Tab-separated table of C-alpha atoms in Angstrom:
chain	number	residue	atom	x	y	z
A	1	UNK	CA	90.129	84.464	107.792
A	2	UNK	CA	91.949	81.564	109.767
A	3	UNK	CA	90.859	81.254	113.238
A	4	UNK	CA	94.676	80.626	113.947
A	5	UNK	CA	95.702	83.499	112.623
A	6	UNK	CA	97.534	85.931	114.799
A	7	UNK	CA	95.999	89.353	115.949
A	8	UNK	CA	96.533	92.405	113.600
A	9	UNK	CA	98.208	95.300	115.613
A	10	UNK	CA	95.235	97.037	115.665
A	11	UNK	CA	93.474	94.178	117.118
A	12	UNK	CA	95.961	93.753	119.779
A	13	UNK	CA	95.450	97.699	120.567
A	14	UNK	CA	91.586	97.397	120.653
A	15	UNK	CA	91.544	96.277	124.295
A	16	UNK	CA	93.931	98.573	125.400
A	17	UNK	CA	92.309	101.246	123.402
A	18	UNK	CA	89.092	99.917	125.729
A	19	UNK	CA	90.767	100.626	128.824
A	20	UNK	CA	91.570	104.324	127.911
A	21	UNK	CA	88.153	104.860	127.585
A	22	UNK	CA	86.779	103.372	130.549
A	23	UNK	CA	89.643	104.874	132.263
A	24	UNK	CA	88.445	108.438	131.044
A	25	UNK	CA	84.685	107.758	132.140
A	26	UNK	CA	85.745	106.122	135.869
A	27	UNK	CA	87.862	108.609	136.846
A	28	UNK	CA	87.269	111.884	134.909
A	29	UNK	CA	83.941	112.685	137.220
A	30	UNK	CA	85.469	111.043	140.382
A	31	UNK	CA	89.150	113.320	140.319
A	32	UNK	CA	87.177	116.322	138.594
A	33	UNK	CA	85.295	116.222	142.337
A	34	UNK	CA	89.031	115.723	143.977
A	35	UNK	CA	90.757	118.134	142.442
A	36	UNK	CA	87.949	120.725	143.829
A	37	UNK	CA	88.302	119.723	147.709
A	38	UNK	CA	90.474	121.870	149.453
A	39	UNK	CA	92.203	118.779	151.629
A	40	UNK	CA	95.390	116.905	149.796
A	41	UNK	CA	94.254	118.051	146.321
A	42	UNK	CA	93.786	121.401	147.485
A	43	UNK	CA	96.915	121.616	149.263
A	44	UNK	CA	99.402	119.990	146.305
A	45	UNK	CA	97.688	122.494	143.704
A	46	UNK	CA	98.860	124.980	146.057
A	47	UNK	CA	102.221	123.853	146.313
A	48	UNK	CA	101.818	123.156	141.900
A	49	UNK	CA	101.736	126.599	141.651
A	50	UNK	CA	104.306	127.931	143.518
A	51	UNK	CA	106.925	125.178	142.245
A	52	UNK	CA	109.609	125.416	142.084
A	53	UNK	CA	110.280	128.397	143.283
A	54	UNK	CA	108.215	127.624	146.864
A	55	UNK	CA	109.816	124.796	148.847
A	56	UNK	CA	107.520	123.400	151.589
A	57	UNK	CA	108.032	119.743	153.375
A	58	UNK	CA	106.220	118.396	150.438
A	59	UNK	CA	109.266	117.124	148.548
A	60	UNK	CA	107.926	114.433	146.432
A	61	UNK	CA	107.107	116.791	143.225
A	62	UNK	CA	107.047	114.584	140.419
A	63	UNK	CA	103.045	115.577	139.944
A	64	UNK	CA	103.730	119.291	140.759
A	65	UNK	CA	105.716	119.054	137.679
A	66	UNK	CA	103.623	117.459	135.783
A	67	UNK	CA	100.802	120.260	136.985
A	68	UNK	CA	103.832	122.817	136.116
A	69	UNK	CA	104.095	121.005	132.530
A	70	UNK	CA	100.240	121.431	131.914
A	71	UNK	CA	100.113	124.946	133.367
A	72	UNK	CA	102.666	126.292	130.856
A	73	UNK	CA	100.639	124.856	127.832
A	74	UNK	CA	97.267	125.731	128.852
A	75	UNK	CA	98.253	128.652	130.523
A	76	UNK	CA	94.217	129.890	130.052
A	77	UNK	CA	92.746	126.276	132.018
A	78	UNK	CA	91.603	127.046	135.689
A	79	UNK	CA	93.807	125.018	138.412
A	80	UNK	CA	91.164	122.526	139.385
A	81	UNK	CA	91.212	121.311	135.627
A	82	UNK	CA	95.179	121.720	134.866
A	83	UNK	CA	95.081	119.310	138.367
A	84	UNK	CA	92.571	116.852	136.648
A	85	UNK	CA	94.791	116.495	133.877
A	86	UNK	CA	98.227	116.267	135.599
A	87	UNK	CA	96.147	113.187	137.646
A	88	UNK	CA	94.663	111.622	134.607
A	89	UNK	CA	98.747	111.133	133.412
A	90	UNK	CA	99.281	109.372	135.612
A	91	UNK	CA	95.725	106.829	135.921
A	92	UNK	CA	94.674	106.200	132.519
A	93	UNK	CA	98.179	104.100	131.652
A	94	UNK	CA	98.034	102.034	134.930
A	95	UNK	CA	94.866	100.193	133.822
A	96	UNK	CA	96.631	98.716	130.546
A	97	UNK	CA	99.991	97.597	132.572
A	98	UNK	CA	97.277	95.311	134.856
A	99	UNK	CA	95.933	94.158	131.754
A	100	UNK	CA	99.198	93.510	129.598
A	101	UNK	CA	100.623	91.490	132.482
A	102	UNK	CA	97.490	89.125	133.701
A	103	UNK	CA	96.937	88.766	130.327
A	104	UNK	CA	100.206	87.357	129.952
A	105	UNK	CA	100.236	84.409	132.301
A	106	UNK	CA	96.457	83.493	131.562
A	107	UNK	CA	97.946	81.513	128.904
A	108	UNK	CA	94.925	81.980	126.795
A	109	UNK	CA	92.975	79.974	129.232
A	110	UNK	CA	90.754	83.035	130.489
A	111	UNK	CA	88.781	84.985	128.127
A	112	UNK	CA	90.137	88.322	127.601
A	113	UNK	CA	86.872	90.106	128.461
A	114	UNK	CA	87.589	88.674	132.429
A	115	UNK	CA	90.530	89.955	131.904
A	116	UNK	CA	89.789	93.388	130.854
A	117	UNK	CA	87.185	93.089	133.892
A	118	UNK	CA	89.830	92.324	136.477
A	119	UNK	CA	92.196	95.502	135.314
A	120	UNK	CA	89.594	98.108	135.866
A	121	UNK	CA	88.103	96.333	139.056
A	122	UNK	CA	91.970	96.490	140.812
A	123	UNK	CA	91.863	100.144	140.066
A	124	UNK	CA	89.210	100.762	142.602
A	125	UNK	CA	89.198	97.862	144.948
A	126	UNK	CA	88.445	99.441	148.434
A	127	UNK	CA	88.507	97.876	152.297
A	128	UNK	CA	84.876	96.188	152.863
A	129	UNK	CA	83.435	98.514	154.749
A	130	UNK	CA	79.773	100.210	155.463
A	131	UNK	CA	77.505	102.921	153.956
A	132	UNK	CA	78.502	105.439	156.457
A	133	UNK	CA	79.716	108.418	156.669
A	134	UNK	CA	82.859	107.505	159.026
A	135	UNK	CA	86.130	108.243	158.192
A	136	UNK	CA	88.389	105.518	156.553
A	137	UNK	CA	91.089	106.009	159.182
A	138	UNK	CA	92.035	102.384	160.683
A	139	UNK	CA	91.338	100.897	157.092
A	140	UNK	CA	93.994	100.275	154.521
A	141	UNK	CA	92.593	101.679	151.658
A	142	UNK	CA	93.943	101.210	148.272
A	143	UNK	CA	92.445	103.832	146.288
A	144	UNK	CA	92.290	107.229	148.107
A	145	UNK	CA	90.823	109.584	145.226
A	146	UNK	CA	91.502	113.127	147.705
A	147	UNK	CA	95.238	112.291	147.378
A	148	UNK	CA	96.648	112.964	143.918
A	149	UNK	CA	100.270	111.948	144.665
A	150	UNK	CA	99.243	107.949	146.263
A	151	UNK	CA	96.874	107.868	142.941
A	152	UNK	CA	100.020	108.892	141.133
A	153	UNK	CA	102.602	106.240	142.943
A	154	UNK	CA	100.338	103.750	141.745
A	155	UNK	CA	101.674	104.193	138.070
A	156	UNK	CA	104.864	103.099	139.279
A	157	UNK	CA	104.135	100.896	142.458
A	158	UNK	CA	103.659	97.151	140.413
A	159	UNK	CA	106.259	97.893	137.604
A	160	UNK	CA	108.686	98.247	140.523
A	161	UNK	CA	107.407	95.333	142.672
A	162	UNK	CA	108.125	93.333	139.066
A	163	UNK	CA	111.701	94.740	139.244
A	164	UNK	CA	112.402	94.032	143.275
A	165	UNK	CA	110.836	90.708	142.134
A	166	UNK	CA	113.863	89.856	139.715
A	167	UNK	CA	116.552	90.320	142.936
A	168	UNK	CA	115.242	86.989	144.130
A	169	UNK	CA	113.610	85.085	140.654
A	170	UNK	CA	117.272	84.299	139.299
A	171	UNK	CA	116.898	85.678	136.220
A	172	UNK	CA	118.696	85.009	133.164
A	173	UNK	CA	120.844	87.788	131.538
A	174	UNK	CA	121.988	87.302	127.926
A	175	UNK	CA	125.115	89.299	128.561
A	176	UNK	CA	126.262	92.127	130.705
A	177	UNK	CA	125.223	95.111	129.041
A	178	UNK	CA	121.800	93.360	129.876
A	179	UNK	CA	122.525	92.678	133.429
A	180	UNK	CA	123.372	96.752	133.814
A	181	UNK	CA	120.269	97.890	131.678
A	182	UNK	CA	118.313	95.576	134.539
A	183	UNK	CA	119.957	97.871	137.340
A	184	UNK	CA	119.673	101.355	135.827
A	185	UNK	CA	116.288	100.574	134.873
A	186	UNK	CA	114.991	99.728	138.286
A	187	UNK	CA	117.106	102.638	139.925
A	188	UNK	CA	115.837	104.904	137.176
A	189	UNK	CA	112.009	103.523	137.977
A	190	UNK	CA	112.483	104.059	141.898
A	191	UNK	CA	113.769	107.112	141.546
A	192	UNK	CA	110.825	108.466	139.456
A	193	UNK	CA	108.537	106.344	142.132
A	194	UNK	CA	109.910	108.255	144.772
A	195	UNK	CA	109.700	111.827	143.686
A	196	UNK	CA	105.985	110.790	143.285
A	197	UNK	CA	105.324	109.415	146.774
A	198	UNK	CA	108.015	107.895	148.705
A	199	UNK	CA	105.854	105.762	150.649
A	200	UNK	CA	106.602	102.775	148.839
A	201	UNK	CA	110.545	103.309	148.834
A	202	UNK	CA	110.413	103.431	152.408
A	203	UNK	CA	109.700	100.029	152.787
A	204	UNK	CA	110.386	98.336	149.646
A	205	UNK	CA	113.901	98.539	150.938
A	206	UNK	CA	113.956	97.097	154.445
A	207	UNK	CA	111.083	94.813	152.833
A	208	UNK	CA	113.565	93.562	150.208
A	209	UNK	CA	115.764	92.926	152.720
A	210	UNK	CA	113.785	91.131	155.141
A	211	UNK	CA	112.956	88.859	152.349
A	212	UNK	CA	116.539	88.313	151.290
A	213	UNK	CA	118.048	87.706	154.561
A	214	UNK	CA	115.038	85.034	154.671
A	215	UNK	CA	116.252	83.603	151.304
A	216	UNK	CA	119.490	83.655	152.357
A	217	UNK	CA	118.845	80.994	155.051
A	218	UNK	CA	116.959	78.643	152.872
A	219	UNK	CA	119.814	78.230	150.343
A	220	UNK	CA	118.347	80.484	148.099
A	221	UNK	CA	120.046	82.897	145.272
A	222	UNK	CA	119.376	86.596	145.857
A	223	UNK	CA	120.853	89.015	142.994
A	224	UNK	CA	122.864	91.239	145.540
A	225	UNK	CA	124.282	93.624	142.548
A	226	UNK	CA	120.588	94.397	141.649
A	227	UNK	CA	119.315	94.618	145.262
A	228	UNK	CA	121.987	96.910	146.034
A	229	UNK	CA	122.244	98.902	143.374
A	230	UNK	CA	118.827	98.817	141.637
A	231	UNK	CA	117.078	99.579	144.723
A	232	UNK	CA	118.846	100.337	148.402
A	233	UNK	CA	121.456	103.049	147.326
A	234	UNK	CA	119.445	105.190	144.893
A	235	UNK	CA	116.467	104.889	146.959
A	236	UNK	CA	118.344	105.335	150.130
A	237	UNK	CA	119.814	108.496	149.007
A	238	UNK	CA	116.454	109.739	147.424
A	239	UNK	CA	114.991	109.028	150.617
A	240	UNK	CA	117.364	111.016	152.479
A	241	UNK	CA	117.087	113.777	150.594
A	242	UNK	CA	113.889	114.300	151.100
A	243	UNK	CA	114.298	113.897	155.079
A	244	UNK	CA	116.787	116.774	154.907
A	245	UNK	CA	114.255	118.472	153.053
A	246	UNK	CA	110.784	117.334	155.205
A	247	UNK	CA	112.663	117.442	158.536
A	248	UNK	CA	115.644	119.462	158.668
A	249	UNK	CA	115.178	122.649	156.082
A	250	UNK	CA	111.432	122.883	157.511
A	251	UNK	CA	111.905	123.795	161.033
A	252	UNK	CA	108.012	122.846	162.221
A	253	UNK	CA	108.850	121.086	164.995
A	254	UNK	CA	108.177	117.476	163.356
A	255	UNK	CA	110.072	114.913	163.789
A	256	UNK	CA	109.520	111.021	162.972
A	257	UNK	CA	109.121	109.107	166.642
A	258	UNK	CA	108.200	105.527	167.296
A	259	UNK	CA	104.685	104.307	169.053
A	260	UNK	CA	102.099	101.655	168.961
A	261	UNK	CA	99.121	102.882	167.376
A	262	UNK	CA	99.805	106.849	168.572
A	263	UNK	CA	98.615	107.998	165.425
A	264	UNK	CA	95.103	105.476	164.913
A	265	UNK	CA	94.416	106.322	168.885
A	266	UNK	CA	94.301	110.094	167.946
A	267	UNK	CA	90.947	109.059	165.488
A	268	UNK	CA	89.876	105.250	166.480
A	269	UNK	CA	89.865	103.277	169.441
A	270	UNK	CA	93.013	100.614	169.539
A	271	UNK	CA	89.968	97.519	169.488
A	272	UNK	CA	89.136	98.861	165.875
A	273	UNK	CA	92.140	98.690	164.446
A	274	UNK	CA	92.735	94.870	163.982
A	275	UNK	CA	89.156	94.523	162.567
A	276	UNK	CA	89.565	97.489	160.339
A	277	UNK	CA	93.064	95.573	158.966
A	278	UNK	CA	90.839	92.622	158.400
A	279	UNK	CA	88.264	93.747	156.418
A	280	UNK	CA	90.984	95.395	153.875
A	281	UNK	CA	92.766	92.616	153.711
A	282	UNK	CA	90.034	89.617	153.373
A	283	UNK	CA	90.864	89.170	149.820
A	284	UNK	CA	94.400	88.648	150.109
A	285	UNK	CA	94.432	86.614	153.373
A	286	UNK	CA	91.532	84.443	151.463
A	287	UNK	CA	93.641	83.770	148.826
A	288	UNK	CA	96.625	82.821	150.935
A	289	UNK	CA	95.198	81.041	153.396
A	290	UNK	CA	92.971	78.520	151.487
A	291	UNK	CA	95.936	78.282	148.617
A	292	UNK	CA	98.136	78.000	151.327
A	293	UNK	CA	100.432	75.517	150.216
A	294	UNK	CA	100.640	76.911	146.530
A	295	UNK	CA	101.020	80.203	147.816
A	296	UNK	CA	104.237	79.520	150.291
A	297	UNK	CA	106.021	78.159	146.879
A	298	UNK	CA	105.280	81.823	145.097
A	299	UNK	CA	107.912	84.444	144.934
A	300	UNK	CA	106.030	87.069	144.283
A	301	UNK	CA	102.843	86.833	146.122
A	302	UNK	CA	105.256	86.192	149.617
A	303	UNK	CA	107.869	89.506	148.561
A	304	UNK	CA	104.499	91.206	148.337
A	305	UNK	CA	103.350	90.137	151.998
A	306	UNK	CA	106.999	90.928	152.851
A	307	UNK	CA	106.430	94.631	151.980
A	308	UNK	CA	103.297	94.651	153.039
A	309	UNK	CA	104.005	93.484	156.394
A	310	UNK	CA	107.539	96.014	156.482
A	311	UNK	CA	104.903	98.671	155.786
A	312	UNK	CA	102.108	97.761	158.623
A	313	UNK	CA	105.112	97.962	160.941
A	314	UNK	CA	105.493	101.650	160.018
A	315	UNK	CA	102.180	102.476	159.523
A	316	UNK	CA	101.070	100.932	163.691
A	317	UNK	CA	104.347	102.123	164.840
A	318	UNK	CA	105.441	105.169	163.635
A	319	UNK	CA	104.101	108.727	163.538
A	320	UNK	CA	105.298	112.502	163.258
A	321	UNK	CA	104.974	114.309	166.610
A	322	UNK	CA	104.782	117.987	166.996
A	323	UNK	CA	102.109	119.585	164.170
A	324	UNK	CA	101.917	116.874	162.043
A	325	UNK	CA	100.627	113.913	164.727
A	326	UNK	CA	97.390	114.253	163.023
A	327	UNK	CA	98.617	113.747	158.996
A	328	UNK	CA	99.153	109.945	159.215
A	329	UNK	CA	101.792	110.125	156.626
A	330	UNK	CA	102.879	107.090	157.438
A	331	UNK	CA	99.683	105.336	156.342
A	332	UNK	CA	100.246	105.744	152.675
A	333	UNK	CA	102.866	103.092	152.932
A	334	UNK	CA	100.417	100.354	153.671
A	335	UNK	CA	98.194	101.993	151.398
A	336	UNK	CA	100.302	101.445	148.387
A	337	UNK	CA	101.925	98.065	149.155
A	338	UNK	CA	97.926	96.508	150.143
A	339	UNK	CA	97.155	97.842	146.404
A	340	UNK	CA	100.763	95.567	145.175
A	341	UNK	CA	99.130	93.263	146.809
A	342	UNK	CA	95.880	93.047	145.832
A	343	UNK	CA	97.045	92.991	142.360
A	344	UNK	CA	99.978	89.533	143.160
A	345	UNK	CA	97.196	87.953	144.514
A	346	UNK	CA	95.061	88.127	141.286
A	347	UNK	CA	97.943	87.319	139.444
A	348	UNK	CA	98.619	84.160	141.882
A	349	UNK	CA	94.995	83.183	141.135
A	350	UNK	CA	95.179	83.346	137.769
A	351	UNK	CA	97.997	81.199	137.308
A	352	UNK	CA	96.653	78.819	139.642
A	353	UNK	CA	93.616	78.675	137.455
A	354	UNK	CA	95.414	78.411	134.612
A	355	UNK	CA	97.305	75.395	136.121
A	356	UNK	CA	94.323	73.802	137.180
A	357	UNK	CA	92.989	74.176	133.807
A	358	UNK	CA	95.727	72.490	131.887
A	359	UNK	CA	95.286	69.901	134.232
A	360	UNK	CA	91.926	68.827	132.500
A	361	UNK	CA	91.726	70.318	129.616
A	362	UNK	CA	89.010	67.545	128.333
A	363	UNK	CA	85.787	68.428	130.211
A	364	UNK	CA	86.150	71.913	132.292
A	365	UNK	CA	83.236	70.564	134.717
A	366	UNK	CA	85.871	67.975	135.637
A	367	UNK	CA	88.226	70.283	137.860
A	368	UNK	CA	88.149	68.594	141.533
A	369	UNK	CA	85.577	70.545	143.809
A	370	UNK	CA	87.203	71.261	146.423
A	371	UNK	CA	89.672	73.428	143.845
A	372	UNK	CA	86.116	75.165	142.197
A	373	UNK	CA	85.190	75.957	145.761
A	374	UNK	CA	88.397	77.969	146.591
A	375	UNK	CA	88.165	79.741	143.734
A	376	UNK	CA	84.895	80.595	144.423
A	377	UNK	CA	85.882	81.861	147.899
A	378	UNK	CA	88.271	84.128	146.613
A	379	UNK	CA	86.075	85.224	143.898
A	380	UNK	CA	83.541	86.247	146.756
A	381	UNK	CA	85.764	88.096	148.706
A	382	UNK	CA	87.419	89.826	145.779
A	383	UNK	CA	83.948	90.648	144.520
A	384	UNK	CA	83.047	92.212	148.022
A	385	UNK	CA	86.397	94.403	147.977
A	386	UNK	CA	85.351	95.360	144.366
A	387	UNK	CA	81.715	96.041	145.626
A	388	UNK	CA	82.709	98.395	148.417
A	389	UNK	CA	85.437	100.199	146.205
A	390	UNK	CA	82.323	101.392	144.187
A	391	UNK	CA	80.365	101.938	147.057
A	392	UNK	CA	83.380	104.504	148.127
A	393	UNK	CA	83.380	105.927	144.449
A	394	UNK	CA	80.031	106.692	145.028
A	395	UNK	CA	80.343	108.336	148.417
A	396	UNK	CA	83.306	110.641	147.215
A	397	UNK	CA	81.445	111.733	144.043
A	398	UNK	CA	78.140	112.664	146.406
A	399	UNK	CA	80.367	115.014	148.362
A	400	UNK	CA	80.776	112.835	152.004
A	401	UNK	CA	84.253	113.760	153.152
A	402	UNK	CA	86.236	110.869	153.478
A	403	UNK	CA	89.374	111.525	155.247
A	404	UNK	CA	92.285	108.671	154.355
């Protein structure tokens, strides 16, 4: 066979078919503990059961339905296992969209084993934290395994980052049936992202338009049909929706009111919180900061800081008073948008490898070494975030109760 020869199709499905697997033996034992605690998981199979008949400020029921789905088919599988697989729906695909789209822009210039590596590693990146038993409050943690529906949103968090990205890129439309398949396909994908978990929704849209009204005065092009249509209005109106439902229909006494840190100084002292944001954000900052002037020229590692930073602003500054003061609701949004980010900032690395590569593409000791030791930084600090991740995975699966 010629080495040239293109992949078969069941070649190109063989690292896919990889991922499933590894998905299955990662997170089978790890949810199958989950879906038995009676916090979040407990709670949403509750609410699984009685939809949709019971309405409760929970209005996000995309994975009720998918419980619902399961429930009707199996009708003789116990709820703790009909939850398991409702959750798995929604993890095993979100390994092999990482993969499809580093793989991508590696340009053939990274070995698809490092590749296949760095898609299962983003799945369980945690903050860098300590073998303890302390709660994660005050971190921003990517991966929260007792919350089915922010394990869910991930599914649909980067294929809708991808879209937002495309208000600002300038893409190229062949024609306008193309141009309206664009829209209805990222309304149609924020929709579903929304019924999941709105958190993301909540601040993609200010976040989108922070970073518009910032392209705006550079003299840049922002795709206002898109921005408007793909994303504020249906998201708007999902989003309001569910207020009347969370807020207005549930008479609990909740209501959404705005304070610095009220919700972290109910679990941490306010002198924790910065160094908690630090330590789950070291890869990310890492990477920015000593690619600095690569990384001010790249769209979509800055709209991800853009979200990222509309969502911090929530998460300090808002909370829900009256019974819910202690649910931190509000964190899930930097939750969500610190996992979008972790995953631009691999993707900015790669391609600045890959452009480094091509560079000198004779002798690959011959990259500059000042480049080799960035790399290596961020390498370090993505390792450590990878490192702790399984140190969390472990802690779940031996039973410490990890709250957030």
């Amino acid at each position: 066979m010629s080495a040239n020869k293109p992949p078969t199709a069941l070649q190109r499905l063989i690292p896919y078919m990889f991922l499933f697997v590894v998905g299955l033996a990662i997170f089978v034992p790890v949810m199958g503990a989950a879906s038995l605690h009676f916090t979040d998981f407990g709670i949403h199979i509750w609410i699984a059961e009685g939809f949709p008949e019971k309405v409760t400020h929970v209005s996000h029921v995309m994975y009720h339905a998918t419980y619902r789905l399961l429930k009707y088919f199996l009708p003789t599988i116990d709820s703790p296992d009909i939850a398991l697989l409702a959750i798995m729906v929604f993890i095993l695909p979100l390994p092999m969209i990482i993969f499809s789209h580093l793989f991508n822009h590696s340009a053939g210039t990274i070995s698809v084993y490092v590749i296949l590596l760095l898609s299962i590693a983003l799945t369980i990146v945690a903050p860098i934290t300590f073998w303890t038993s302390e709660s994660m409050i005050g971190y921003i943690n990517p991966v929260v395994y007792h919350n089915p529906t922010l394990i869910a949103l991930r599914l649909f968090a980067i294929p809708v980052s991808l879209l937002a990205l495309k208000v600002f890129s300038s893409p190229s439309y062949r024609d306008a049936n193309h141009r309206r398949y664009t829209i209805l396909l990222c309304a149609s994908l924020l929709l579903f992202a929304t019924q999941v978990k709105p958190s993301y929704t909540i601040v993609l849209i200010p976040g989108c338009c922070a970073f518009a009204a910032w392209r705006i005065l550079r003299g840049d092009r922002v795709d206002w049909m898109l921005l408007v249509l793909g994303i504020c209005i249906p998201g708007s109106l999902m989003l309001g929706l569910l207020y009347l439902i969370s807020y207005v229909n549930l008479a609990d006494g909740s209501t959404i009111s705005f304070g610095v840190f009220v919700f972290t100084r109910y679990w941490i002292p306010d002198w924790l919180v910065p160094i908690k944001l630090l330590l789950s954000l070291a890869f990310p900052l890492s990477v920015y900061l000593l690619f600095s002037a690569e990384a001010r020229k790249h769209l979509y590692l800055n709209l991800s800081w853009a979200v990222f930073a509309t969502s911090a602003l929530a998460t300090y500054c808002l909370y829900e008073s009256g019974p819910r003061i202690g649910h931190g609701n509000f964190l899930w949004n930097s939750y969500i948008t610190v996992f979008v980010l972790m995953f631009a900032s691999v993707q900015f690395l790669i391609q600045q490898y890959v452009r480094f590569r091509l560079a000198w593409p004779q002798d690959r000791r011959s990259m500059p070494s000042r480049m080799s030791l960035k790399f290596s930084i961020s390498v370090v600090f993505f390792g450590a975030h990878v490192f702790f991740g399984i140190g969390y995975y472990i802690r779940f699966l031996m039973g410490i109760d990890m709250i957030n």
